[in-house]
mmCIF file of C-alpha atoms in Angstrom:
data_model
loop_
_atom_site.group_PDB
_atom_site.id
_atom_site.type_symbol
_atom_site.label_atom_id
_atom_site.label_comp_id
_atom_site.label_asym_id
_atom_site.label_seq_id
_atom_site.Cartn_x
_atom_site.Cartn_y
_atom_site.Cartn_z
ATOM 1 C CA UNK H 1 5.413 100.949 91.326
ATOM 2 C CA UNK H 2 5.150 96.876 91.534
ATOM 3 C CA UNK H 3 8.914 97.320 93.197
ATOM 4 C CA UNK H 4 7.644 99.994 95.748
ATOM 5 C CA UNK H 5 4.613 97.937 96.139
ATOM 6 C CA UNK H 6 6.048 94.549 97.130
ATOM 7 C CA UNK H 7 8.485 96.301 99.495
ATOM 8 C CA UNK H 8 5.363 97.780 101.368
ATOM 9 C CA UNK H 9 3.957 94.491 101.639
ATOM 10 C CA UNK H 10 7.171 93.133 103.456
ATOM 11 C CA UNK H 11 8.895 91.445 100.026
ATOM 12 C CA UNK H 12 12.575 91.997 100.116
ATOM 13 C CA UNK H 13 13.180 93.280 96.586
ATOM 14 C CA UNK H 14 15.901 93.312 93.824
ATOM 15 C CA UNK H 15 15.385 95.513 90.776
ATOM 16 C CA UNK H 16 17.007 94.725 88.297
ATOM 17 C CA UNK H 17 16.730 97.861 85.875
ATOM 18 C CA UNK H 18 17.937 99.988 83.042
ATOM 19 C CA UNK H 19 19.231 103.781 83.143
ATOM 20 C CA UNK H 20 15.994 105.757 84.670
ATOM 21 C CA UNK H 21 15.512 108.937 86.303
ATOM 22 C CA UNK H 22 13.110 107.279 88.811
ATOM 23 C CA UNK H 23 14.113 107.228 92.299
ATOM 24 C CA UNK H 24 14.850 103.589 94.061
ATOM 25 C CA UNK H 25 11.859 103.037 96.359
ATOM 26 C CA UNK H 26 12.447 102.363 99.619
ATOM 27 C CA UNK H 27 13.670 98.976 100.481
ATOM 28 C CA UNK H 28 14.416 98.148 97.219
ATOM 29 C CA UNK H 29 18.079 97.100 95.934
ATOM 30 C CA UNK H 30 18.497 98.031 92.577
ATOM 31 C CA UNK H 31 20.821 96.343 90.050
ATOM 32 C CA UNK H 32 21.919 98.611 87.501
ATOM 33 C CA UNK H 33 22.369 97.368 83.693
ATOM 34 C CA UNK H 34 22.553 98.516 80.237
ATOM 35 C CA UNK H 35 21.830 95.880 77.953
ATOM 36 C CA UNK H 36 19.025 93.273 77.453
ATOM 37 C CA UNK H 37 21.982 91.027 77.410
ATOM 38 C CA UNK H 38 23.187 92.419 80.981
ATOM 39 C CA UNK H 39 19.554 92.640 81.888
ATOM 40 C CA UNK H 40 19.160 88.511 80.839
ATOM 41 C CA UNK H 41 22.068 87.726 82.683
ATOM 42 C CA UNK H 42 20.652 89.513 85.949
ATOM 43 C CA UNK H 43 17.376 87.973 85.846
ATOM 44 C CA UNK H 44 18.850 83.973 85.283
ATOM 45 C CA UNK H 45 21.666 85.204 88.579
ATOM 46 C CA UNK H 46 18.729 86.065 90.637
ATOM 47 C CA UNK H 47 16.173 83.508 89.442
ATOM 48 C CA UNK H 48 16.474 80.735 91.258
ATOM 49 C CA UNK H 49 16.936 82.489 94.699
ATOM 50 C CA UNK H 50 13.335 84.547 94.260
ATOM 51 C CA UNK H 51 9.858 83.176 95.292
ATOM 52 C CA UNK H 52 8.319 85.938 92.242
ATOM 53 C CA UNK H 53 9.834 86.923 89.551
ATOM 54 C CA UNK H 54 7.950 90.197 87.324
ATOM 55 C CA UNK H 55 8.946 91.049 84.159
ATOM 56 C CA UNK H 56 7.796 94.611 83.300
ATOM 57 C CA UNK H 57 10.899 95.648 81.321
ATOM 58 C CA UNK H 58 10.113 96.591 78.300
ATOM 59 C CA UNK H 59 13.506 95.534 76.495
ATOM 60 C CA UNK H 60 13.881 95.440 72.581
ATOM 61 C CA UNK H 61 13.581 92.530 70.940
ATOM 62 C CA UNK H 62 16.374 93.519 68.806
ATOM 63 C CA UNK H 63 19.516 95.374 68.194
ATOM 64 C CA UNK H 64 21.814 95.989 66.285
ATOM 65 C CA UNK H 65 23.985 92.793 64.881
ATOM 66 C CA UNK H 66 27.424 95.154 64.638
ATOM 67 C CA UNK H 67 27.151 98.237 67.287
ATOM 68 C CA UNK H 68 29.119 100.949 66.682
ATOM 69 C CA UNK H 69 31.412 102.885 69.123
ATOM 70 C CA UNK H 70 31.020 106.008 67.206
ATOM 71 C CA UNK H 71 28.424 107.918 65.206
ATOM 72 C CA UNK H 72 27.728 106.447 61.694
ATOM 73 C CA UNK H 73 28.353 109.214 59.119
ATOM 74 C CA UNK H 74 26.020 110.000 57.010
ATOM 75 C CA UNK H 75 28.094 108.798 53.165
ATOM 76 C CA UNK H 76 24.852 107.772 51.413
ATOM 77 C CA UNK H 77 21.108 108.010 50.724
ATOM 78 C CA UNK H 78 20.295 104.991 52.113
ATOM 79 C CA UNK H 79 21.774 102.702 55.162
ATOM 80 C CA UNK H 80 21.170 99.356 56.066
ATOM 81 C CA UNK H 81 21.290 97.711 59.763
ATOM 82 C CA UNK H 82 21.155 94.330 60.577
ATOM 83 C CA UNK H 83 19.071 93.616 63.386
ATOM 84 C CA UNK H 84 19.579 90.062 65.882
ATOM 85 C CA UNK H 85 17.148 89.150 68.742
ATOM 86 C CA UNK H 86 17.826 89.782 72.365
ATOM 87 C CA UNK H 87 17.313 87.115 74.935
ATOM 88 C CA UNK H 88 13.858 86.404 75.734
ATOM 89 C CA UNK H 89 14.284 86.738 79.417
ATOM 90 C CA UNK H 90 10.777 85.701 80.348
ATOM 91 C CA UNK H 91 11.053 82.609 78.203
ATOM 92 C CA UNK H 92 14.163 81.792 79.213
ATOM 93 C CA UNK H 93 13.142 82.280 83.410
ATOM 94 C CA UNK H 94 9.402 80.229 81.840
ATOM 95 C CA UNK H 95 12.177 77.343 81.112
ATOM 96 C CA UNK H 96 13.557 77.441 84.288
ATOM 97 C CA UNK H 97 10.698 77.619 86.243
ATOM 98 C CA UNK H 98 10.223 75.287 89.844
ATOM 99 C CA UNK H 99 8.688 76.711 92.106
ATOM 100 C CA UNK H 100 8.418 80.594 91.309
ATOM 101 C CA UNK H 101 5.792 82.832 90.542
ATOM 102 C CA UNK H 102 6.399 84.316 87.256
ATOM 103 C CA UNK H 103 4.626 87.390 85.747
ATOM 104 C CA UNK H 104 5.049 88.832 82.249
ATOM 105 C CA UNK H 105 3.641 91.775 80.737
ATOM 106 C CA UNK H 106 2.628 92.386 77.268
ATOM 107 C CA UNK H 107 2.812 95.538 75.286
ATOM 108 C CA UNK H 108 1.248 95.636 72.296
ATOM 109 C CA UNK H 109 -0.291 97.815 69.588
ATOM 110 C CA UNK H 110 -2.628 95.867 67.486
ATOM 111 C CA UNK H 111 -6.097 96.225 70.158
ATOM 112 C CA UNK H 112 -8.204 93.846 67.950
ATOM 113 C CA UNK H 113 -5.229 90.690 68.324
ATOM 114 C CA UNK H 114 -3.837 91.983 71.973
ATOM 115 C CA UNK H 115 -5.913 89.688 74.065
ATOM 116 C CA UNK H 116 -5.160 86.621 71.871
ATOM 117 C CA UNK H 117 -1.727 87.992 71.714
ATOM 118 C CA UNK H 118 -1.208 87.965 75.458
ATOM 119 C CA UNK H 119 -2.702 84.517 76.163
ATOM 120 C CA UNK H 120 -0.480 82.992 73.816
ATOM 121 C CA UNK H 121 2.316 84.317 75.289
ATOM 122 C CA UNK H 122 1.363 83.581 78.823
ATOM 123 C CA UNK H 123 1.595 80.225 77.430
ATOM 124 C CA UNK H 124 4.546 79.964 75.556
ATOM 125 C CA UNK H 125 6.273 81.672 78.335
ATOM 126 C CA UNK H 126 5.031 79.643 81.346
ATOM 127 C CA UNK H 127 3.792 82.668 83.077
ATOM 128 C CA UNK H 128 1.631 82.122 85.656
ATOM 129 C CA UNK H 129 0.044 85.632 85.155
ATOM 130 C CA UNK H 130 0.596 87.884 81.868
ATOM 131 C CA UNK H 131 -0.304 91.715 82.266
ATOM 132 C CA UNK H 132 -1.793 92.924 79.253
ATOM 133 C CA UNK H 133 -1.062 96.802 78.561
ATOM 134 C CA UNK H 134 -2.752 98.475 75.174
ATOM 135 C CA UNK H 135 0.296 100.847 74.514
ATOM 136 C CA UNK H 136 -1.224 103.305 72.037
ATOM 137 C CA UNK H 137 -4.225 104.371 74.473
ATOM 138 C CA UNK H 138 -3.280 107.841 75.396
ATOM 139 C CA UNK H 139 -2.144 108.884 78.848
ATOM 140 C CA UNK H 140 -1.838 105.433 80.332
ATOM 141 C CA UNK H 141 1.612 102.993 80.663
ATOM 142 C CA UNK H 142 4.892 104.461 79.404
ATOM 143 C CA UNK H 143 5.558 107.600 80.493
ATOM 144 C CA UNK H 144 2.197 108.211 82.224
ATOM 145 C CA UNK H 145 1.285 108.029 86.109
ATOM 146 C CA UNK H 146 -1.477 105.789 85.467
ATOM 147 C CA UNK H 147 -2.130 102.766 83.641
ATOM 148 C CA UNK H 148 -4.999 100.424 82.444
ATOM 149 C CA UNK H 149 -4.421 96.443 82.257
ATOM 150 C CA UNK H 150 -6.078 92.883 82.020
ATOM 151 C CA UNK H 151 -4.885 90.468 84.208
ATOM 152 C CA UNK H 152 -4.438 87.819 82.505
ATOM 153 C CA UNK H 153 -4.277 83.472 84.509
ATOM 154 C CA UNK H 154 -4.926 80.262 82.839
ATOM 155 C CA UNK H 155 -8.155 80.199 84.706
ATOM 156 C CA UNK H 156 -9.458 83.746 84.312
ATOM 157 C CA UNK H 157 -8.913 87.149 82.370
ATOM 158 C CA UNK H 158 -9.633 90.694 84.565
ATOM 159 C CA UNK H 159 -9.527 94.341 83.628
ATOM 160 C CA UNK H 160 -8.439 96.623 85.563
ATOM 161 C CA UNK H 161 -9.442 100.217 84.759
ATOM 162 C CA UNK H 162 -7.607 103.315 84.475
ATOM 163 C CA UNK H 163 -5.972 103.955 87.717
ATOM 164 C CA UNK H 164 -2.602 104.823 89.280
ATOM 165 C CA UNK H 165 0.236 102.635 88.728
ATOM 166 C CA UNK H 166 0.384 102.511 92.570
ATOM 167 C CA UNK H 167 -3.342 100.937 92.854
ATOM 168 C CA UNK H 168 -2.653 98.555 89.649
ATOM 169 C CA UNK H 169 0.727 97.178 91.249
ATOM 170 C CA UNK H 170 -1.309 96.504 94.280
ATOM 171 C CA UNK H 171 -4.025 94.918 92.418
ATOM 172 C CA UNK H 172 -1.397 92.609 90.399
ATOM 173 C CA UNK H 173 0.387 91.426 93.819
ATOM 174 C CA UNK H 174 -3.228 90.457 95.454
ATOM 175 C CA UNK H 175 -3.948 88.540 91.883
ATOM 176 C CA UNK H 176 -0.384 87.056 92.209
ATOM 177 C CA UNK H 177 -1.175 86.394 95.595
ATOM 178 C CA UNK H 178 -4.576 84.517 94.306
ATOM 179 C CA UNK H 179 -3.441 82.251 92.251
ATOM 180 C CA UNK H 180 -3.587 78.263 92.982
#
């Protein structure tokens, strides 16, 4: 939707994206990966060309430390994985920030911490604008046509009600488009 979205407004847009069974929007170019390590890679190749730079991926933070090419058989009751971090892309981009416009978003889970959750981040991650999505309310964000976020600046915090994910990537390009 925010891809679709800037397009409309005139933006020439590169997606960078996993596998989906969405359709490309229109005047989009899309940029196929299938790692957070190809994703990472992507975003940095592309970074310093953009004007505005949204990060709405919702990669792991970790995988596995040794993948395997075939299926694990199952040879006892219990099986351990080591997990490593992937890349923190907005971080990273945060790091190498000049003159972009970067915007993050933040899933999370826990509703009482997510607000103080999200402005750290937008911190840490010199963000200029961190979208703040509850995950666990029902019928909104993954999967869903609709979504409900706070907008989330150095100078100001904004919900946005329920709505389609059309009108909320609209209403996260004019507060992009707002900022100082």
């Amino acid at each position: 939707a925010l891809a679709a979205a800037a397009a409309r407004r005139g933006a020439r847009v590169r997606l960078i994206s996993g596998p989906t069974a969405l359709p490309v929007p229109a005047g989009v170019e899309r940029l196929e990966v299938t790692s957070a390590a190809e994703m990472a890679a992507a975003a940095l190749a592309e970074f310093e060309a953009c004007t505005l730079a949204i990060c709405a991926a919702a990669v792991a933070d970790y995988r596995p430390a040794a993948p395997q090419p075939q299926k694990i058989q199952k040879t006892a009751e219990r099986l351990q994985l080591e997990l490593v971090r992937n890349p923190d892309i907005l971080a990273e981009l945060g790091r190498r920030k000049t003159r972009q416009r970067l915007v993050g978003f933040a899933a999370e889970t826990d509703s009482a911490a997510a607000r103080e959750r999200a402005r750290g981040k937008r911190a840490a991650k010199h963000a200029d604008l961190m979208v703040l999505n509850d995950v666990l309310q029902p019928g909104i964000g993954f999967d869903a046509a609709d979504n409900a976020v706070t907008l989330i600046t150095a100078a100001a915090e904004r919900d946005l009600p329920r709505a389609s994910k059309a009108v909320i990537a609209d209403a996260i390009l004019d507060a992009v488009l707002a900022l100082p």
